[in-house]
Structure formats: C-alpha cells, structure tokens
Amino acid sequence: DAGVIQSPRHEVTEMGQEVTLRCKPISGHDYLFWYRQTMMRGLELLIYFNNNVPIDDSGMPEDRFSAKMPNASFSTLKIQPSEPRDSAVYFCASRPLPEGRQGYYGYTFGSGTRLTVV
Amino acid sequence: AQSVAQPEDQVNVAEGNPLTVKCTYSVSGNPYLFWYVQYPNRGLQFLLKYITGDNLVKGSYGFEAEFNKSQTSFHLKKPSALVSDSALYFCAVRDPRSNDYKLSFGAGTTVTVRA
C-alpha cells in the first residue's frame, strides 16, 4: 500500500493564477479529508467526502476554493484565483468505514503540498 | 462539540530525560483520542490511540499516553527522549457518537530534544 499520495509536493504560483492540488486516497478508504496547515491557524479541516460525496464544506474559506472527488481514487482541491494568504501546506487524509475495521480509528495523511503564492 | 487543547507551544528536554507533552480534551461522552507526530516537511504520522480499555496505551517509537477521565487529559510520554524525537506533536479527539468521523486537532506542540 503506497499510502495517501498527494501531488505536487511543492507549488509556487503567482497571485491570480489557478492552482489544483491532487490526492489519491488509500484504496478502500471511504472518507477523504482536506486540511490546511498554517503557522497562524494550525490544522484546519476544509472539506471532507464520504463515498465521493462532499459531506461538510463549512471549512472552505471562501468561494475561491472548490473540491471535487470524481471517483473513489482521486480528489482535487482547486483555488481560483489564488492569493498570497492561501500560502500553506495542504494535507489530504483518508480512512475506511466502518470504524474499527482492521483496527482503524484515525486517519492516514499524505505528505502534503506546500503552496506558495507570490 | 469536541476540542483539544495543547497548553504548551514548545517543550525542550535534554536527550535521555523524560518527555511529556500535555493534552486536555472536551467531549460530551467518552472520547476517542489520538496522538500524531509531524517531522519537518512530512505529513502527520499516527503514534497511538485510546479507544477503550486500559488507560495506558503504548504506541510507536517508545511513546505512551495515559487517559485520565477525571482530568480530561491524554498526556503523551516517553521515558527517555532522543534527539530524533524532535518534531511537532498533535493531539486529536473524536466523539464516537458523532457520525461525521471528523477529528479535532490541537494547535500542536513543538518538541526539541537537545543532545
């Protein structure tokens, strides 16, 4: 199992450009979460999906952010247009259902995408 | 509502000394509790969890944590710290009665172990 795979690892873009972050969850995991990490705000949950359906997007900061999960093995987080304050590390995490299956209760995180908007 | 607090932004210890990272939680019922560690430029890695049963749980890399219901705490401990334990540590909680499976994370505690 390759774990949760995120791409790219680093992204530098200019203000106003569109940015797309990608995530491949662990096969068989039903839930996918997108988090943002900054020094000021720590780890923030942006949105999560269950069986490819967005369940809670209340953490998405504004309309410039959108997320999709077209199938069980792929999700994107898009920022359009990007702004310097979007600079952060974006993490994707996944988990299986039901809880407790194979002793699983928490999440598995990807390595993150470090986004810098200049 | 569920939340955790990590009262210390930083913990500094000498190698070989005991290490404690504090966490308190707020959940209506019995919590699920977790510790994660983040090394520089890496994602969060699972260390250990408390779900039910023995209040003392053991995890990866020699870490353990003690669930204390009366004090609503779940402090992370290691008897003898290593320089390689220097990292950012997160406590997290989930209310198992919730159907949304969301974890609430603390702000994190930076641990520095000096040689």
Tab-separated table of C-alpha atoms in Angstrom:
chain	number	residue	atom	x	y	z
A	1	ASP	CA	0.000	0.000	0.000
A	2	ALA	CA	1.545	3.285	-1.117
A	3	GLY	CA	-0.425	5.335	1.384
A	4	VAL	CA	-2.172	8.598	0.612
A	5	ILE	CA	-0.472	10.221	-2.354
A	6	GLN	CA	-0.513	13.954	-2.930
A	7	SER	CA	0.818	15.946	-5.831
A	8	PRO	CA	2.605	18.164	-6.381
A	9	ARG	CA	4.815	18.256	-3.280
A	10	HIS	CA	5.595	21.909	-3.841
A	11	GLU	CA	3.779	24.522	-5.861
A	12	VAL	CA	4.819	28.109	-6.409
A	13	THR	CA	2.401	30.277	-8.329
A	14	GLU	CA	1.649	33.900	-8.934
A	15	MET	CA	-1.268	35.672	-7.386
A	16	GLY	CA	-4.366	35.345	-9.522
A	17	GLN	CA	-3.430	32.019	-11.054
A	18	GLU	CA	-5.451	28.854	-10.685
A	19	VAL	CA	-3.943	26.135	-8.518
A	20	THR	CA	-5.005	22.488	-8.433
A	21	LEU	CA	-3.885	20.117	-5.720
A	22	ARG	CA	-4.375	16.388	-6.141
A	23	CYS	CA	-4.905	13.485	-3.799
A	24	LYS	CA	-5.140	9.739	-4.217
A	25	PRO	CA	-6.536	8.086	-1.075
A	26	ILE	CA	-5.734	4.611	0.094
A	27	SER	CA	-7.696	2.054	-1.857
A	28	GLY	CA	-10.812	1.004	0.008
A	29	HIS	CA	-10.961	4.087	2.190
A	30	ASP	CA	-14.411	5.635	2.156
A	31	TYR	CA	-13.654	9.008	3.710
A	32	LEU	CA	-11.333	11.691	2.363
A	33	PHE	CA	-10.419	14.873	4.189
A	34	TRP	CA	-8.647	18.044	3.053
A	35	TYR	CA	-6.757	20.040	5.697
A	36	ARG	CA	-4.772	23.256	5.564
A	37	GLN	CA	-1.864	23.925	7.899
A	38	THR	CA	-0.508	27.370	8.673
A	39	MET	CA	1.559	28.756	11.498
A	40	MET	CA	-1.184	31.136	12.492
A	41	ARG	CA	-4.184	28.807	12.385
A	42	GLY	CA	-2.706	25.341	12.794
A	43	LEU	CA	-4.582	22.466	11.146
A	44	GLU	CA	-7.928	23.423	9.657
A	45	LEU	CA	-10.398	20.993	8.142
A	46	LEU	CA	-11.530	22.398	4.815
A	47	ILE	CA	-13.868	19.725	3.481
A	48	TYR	CA	-14.469	16.012	3.662
A	49	PHE	CA	-16.076	13.409	1.434
A	50	ASN	CA	-17.808	10.122	2.092
A	51	ASN	CA	-18.045	7.746	-0.850
A	52	ASN	CA	-17.098	10.602	-3.185
A	53	VAL	CA	-19.888	12.864	-1.909
A	54	PRO	CA	-18.976	16.135	-0.143
A	55	ILE	CA	-20.407	15.958	3.363
A	56	ASP	CA	-19.164	19.088	5.081
A	57	ASP	CA	-17.512	22.011	3.328
A	58	SER	CA	-18.029	24.522	6.106
A	59	GLY	CA	-14.284	24.918	6.491
A	60	MET	CA	-13.712	26.081	2.944
A	61	PRO	CA	-12.562	29.659	3.423
A	62	GLU	CA	-14.352	31.262	0.501
A	63	ASP	CA	-15.747	30.713	-2.960
A	64	ARG	CA	-12.297	30.749	-4.477
A	65	PHE	CA	-11.841	27.264	-3.042
A	66	SER	CA	-13.533	24.231	-4.525
A	67	ALA	CA	-13.022	20.490	-4.124
A	68	LYS	CA	-14.179	17.509	-6.099
A	69	MET	CA	-13.975	13.767	-5.859
A	70	PRO	CA	-14.980	12.345	-9.242
A	71	ASN	CA	-14.208	8.778	-8.186
A	72	ALA	CA	-13.029	6.765	-5.208
A	73	SER	CA	-9.379	7.075	-6.112
A	74	PHE	CA	-8.967	10.762	-6.836
A	75	SER	CA	-9.758	14.158	-5.374
A	76	THR	CA	-8.777	17.710	-6.263
A	77	LEU	CA	-8.683	20.943	-4.338
A	78	LYS	CA	-8.750	23.986	-6.567
A	79	ILE	CA	-8.050	27.617	-5.733
A	80	GLN	CA	-9.073	30.170	-8.326
A	81	PRO	CA	-7.841	32.872	-8.218
A	82	SER	CA	-5.049	32.232	-5.744
A	83	GLU	CA	-3.901	34.864	-3.243
A	84	PRO	CA	-0.755	35.159	-1.118
A	85	ARG	CA	-2.760	34.391	2.035
A	86	ASP	CA	-3.515	30.957	0.581
A	87	SER	CA	0.120	30.019	1.096
A	88	ALA	CA	0.103	26.975	3.375
A	89	VAL	CA	0.647	23.257	3.454
A	90	TYR	CA	-2.413	21.362	2.257
A	91	PHE	CA	-2.913	17.821	3.503
A	92	CYS	CA	-5.175	15.099	2.318
A	93	ALA	CA	-6.147	12.233	4.633
A	94	SER	CA	-8.301	9.154	4.278
A	95	ARG	CA	-9.876	6.491	6.472
A	96	PRO	CA	-12.017	3.406	5.966
A	97	LEU	CA	-15.539	2.667	7.074
A	98	PRO	CA	-16.743	1.086	9.234
A	99	GLU	CA	-14.751	2.459	12.084
A	100	GLY	CA	-12.698	-0.192	13.745
A	101	ARG	CA	-12.176	-2.189	10.584
A	102	GLN	CA	-8.666	-3.595	10.780
A	103	GLY	CA	-8.275	-1.624	13.991
A	104	TYR	CA	-8.588	1.627	12.120
A	105	TYR	CA	-9.895	4.614	14.021
A	106	GLY	CA	-7.855	7.593	12.885
A	107	TYR	CA	-6.684	8.937	9.567
A	108	THR	CA	-3.763	8.296	7.249
A	109	PHE	CA	-2.268	11.522	5.997
A	110	GLY	CA	-0.469	12.269	2.790
A	111	SER	CA	2.839	14.111	2.766
A	112	GLY	CA	1.175	17.375	1.860
A	113	THR	CA	1.517	20.032	-0.820
A	114	ARG	CA	3.391	23.170	0.150
A	115	LEU	CA	1.743	26.020	-1.731
A	116	THR	CA	3.416	29.387	-2.085
A	117	VAL	CA	1.520	32.189	-3.785
A	118	VAL	CA	3.697	35.169	-4.657
B	1	ALA	CA	-18.775	19.901	20.310
B	2	GLN	CA	-15.321	18.389	20.624
B	3	SER	CA	-11.982	20.073	21.099
B	4	VAL	CA	-8.493	19.568	22.431
B	5	ALA	CA	-6.032	21.944	23.995
B	6	GLN	CA	-2.285	21.630	23.997
B	7	PRO	CA	-1.215	24.187	26.588
B	8	GLU	CA	2.446	24.281	25.619
B	9	ASP	CA	3.650	25.624	22.291
B	10	GLN	CA	7.124	24.246	22.913
B	11	VAL	CA	8.750	21.611	25.080
B	12	ASN	CA	12.507	21.429	25.435
B	13	VAL	CA	14.272	18.487	27.053
B	14	ALA	CA	17.731	17.015	27.152
B	15	GLU	CA	18.372	13.690	25.491
B	16	GLY	CA	17.842	10.845	27.919
B	17	ASN	CA	15.395	12.791	30.066
B	18	PRO	CA	11.682	12.034	30.279
B	19	LEU	CA	9.456	13.774	27.792
B	20	THR	CA	5.849	14.808	28.440
B	21	VAL	CA	3.559	16.587	26.010
B	22	LYS	CA	0.277	17.707	27.512
B	23	CYS	CA	-3.204	17.450	26.076
B	24	THR	CA	-6.637	18.057	27.524
B	25	TYR	CA	-9.861	17.379	25.723
B	26	SER	CA	-13.501	18.367	25.733
B	27	VAL	CA	-16.129	15.874	24.591
B	28	SER	CA	-19.611	15.162	25.907
B	29	GLY	CA	-19.158	11.442	26.334
B	30	ASN	CA	-16.280	9.005	26.195
B	31	PRO	CA	-13.682	10.167	23.692
B	32	TYR	CA	-11.518	8.592	21.072
B	33	LEU	CA	-8.085	10.183	21.500
B	34	PHE	CA	-5.063	10.234	19.236
B	35	TRP	CA	-1.512	11.457	19.030
B	36	TYR	CA	0.161	12.260	15.742
B	37	VAL	CA	3.724	13.378	15.039
B	38	GLN	CA	4.918	15.552	12.180
B	39	TYR	CA	8.562	15.640	11.197
B	40	PRO	CA	9.825	18.569	9.110
B	41	ASN	CA	8.414	18.621	5.585
B	42	ARG	CA	6.411	15.477	6.231
B	43	GLY	CA	2.779	14.580	6.771
B	44	LEU	CA	1.284	13.636	10.100
B	45	GLN	CA	2.094	10.133	11.297
B	46	PHE	CA	-0.072	8.176	13.707
B	47	LEU	CA	1.585	7.466	17.058
B	48	LEU	CA	-1.087	5.940	19.253
B	49	LYS	CA	-4.744	5.982	20.148
B	50	TYR	CA	-7.087	5.446	23.065
B	51	ILE	CA	-10.419	3.895	22.200
B	52	THR	CA	-11.422	1.908	25.270
B	53	GLY	CA	-9.927	-0.337	27.920
B	54	ASP	CA	-6.588	0.148	29.614
B	55	ASN	CA	-5.937	3.807	30.371
B	56	LEU	CA	-2.256	3.446	29.493
B	57	VAL	CA	-1.722	2.968	25.794
B	58	LYS	CA	1.554	2.241	24.109
B	59	GLY	CA	2.452	3.385	20.645
B	60	SER	CA	5.238	3.737	18.142
B	61	TYR	CA	8.834	4.741	18.882
B	62	GLY	CA	8.545	4.046	22.617
B	63	PHE	CA	5.797	6.584	23.249
B	64	GLU	CA	2.887	6.020	25.570
B	65	ALA	CA	-0.058	8.055	26.745
B	66	GLU	CA	-2.339	7.902	29.734
B	67	PHE	CA	-6.038	8.554	29.507
B	68	ASN	CA	-7.325	10.306	32.623
B	69	LYS	CA	-11.065	10.748	32.522
B	70	SER	CA	-11.354	12.766	35.715
B	71	GLN	CA	-8.813	15.279	34.486
B	72	THR	CA	-9.913	15.007	30.829
B	73	SER	CA	-6.300	14.595	29.852
B	74	PHE	CA	-4.315	12.435	27.474
B	75	HIS	CA	-0.667	13.341	28.011
B	76	LEU	CA	1.991	11.844	25.764
B	77	LYS	CA	5.097	10.485	27.455
B	78	LYS	CA	8.410	8.930	26.677
B	79	PRO	CA	10.717	7.783	29.479
B	80	SER	CA	13.961	8.672	27.683
B	81	ALA	CA	13.871	11.195	24.856
B	82	LEU	CA	16.038	11.006	21.764
B	83	VAL	CA	17.257	13.839	19.564
B	84	SER	CA	15.310	12.169	16.756
B	85	ASP	CA	12.073	12.754	18.719
B	86	SER	CA	12.333	16.453	17.882
B	87	ALA	CA	9.164	17.163	15.912
B	88	LEU	CA	5.703	18.704	16.050
B	89	TYR	CA	3.161	16.694	18.045
B	90	PHE	CA	-0.594	16.892	17.667
B	91	CYS	CA	-3.287	15.626	19.976
B	92	ALA	CA	-6.701	14.885	18.424
B	93	VAL	CA	-10.136	13.882	19.671
B	94	ARG	CA	-13.281	12.447	18.222
B	95	ASP	CA	-16.684	11.966	19.771
B	96	PRO	CA	-17.583	8.380	18.816
B	97	ARG	CA	-21.268	9.238	18.947
B	98	SER	CA	-20.759	11.580	16.038
B	99	ASN	CA	-21.439	10.209	12.592
B	100	ASP	CA	-19.078	12.516	10.779
B	101	TYR	CA	-15.747	10.907	11.735
B	102	LYS	CA	-14.086	14.313	11.984
B	103	LEU	CA	-11.041	14.608	14.195
B	104	SER	CA	-10.413	17.844	16.056
B	105	PHE	CA	-6.727	18.631	16.360
B	106	GLY	CA	-4.874	20.716	18.894
B	107	ALA	CA	-2.575	23.539	17.867
B	108	GLY	CA	0.471	21.326	18.173
B	109	THR	CA	3.492	21.264	20.473
B	110	THR	CA	6.996	21.600	19.118
B	111	VAL	CA	9.363	19.244	20.906
B	112	THR	CA	13.076	19.934	20.836
B	113	VAL	CA	15.422	17.360	22.295
B	114	ARG	CA	18.960	18.657	22.730
B	115	ALA	CA	21.969	16.406	22.673
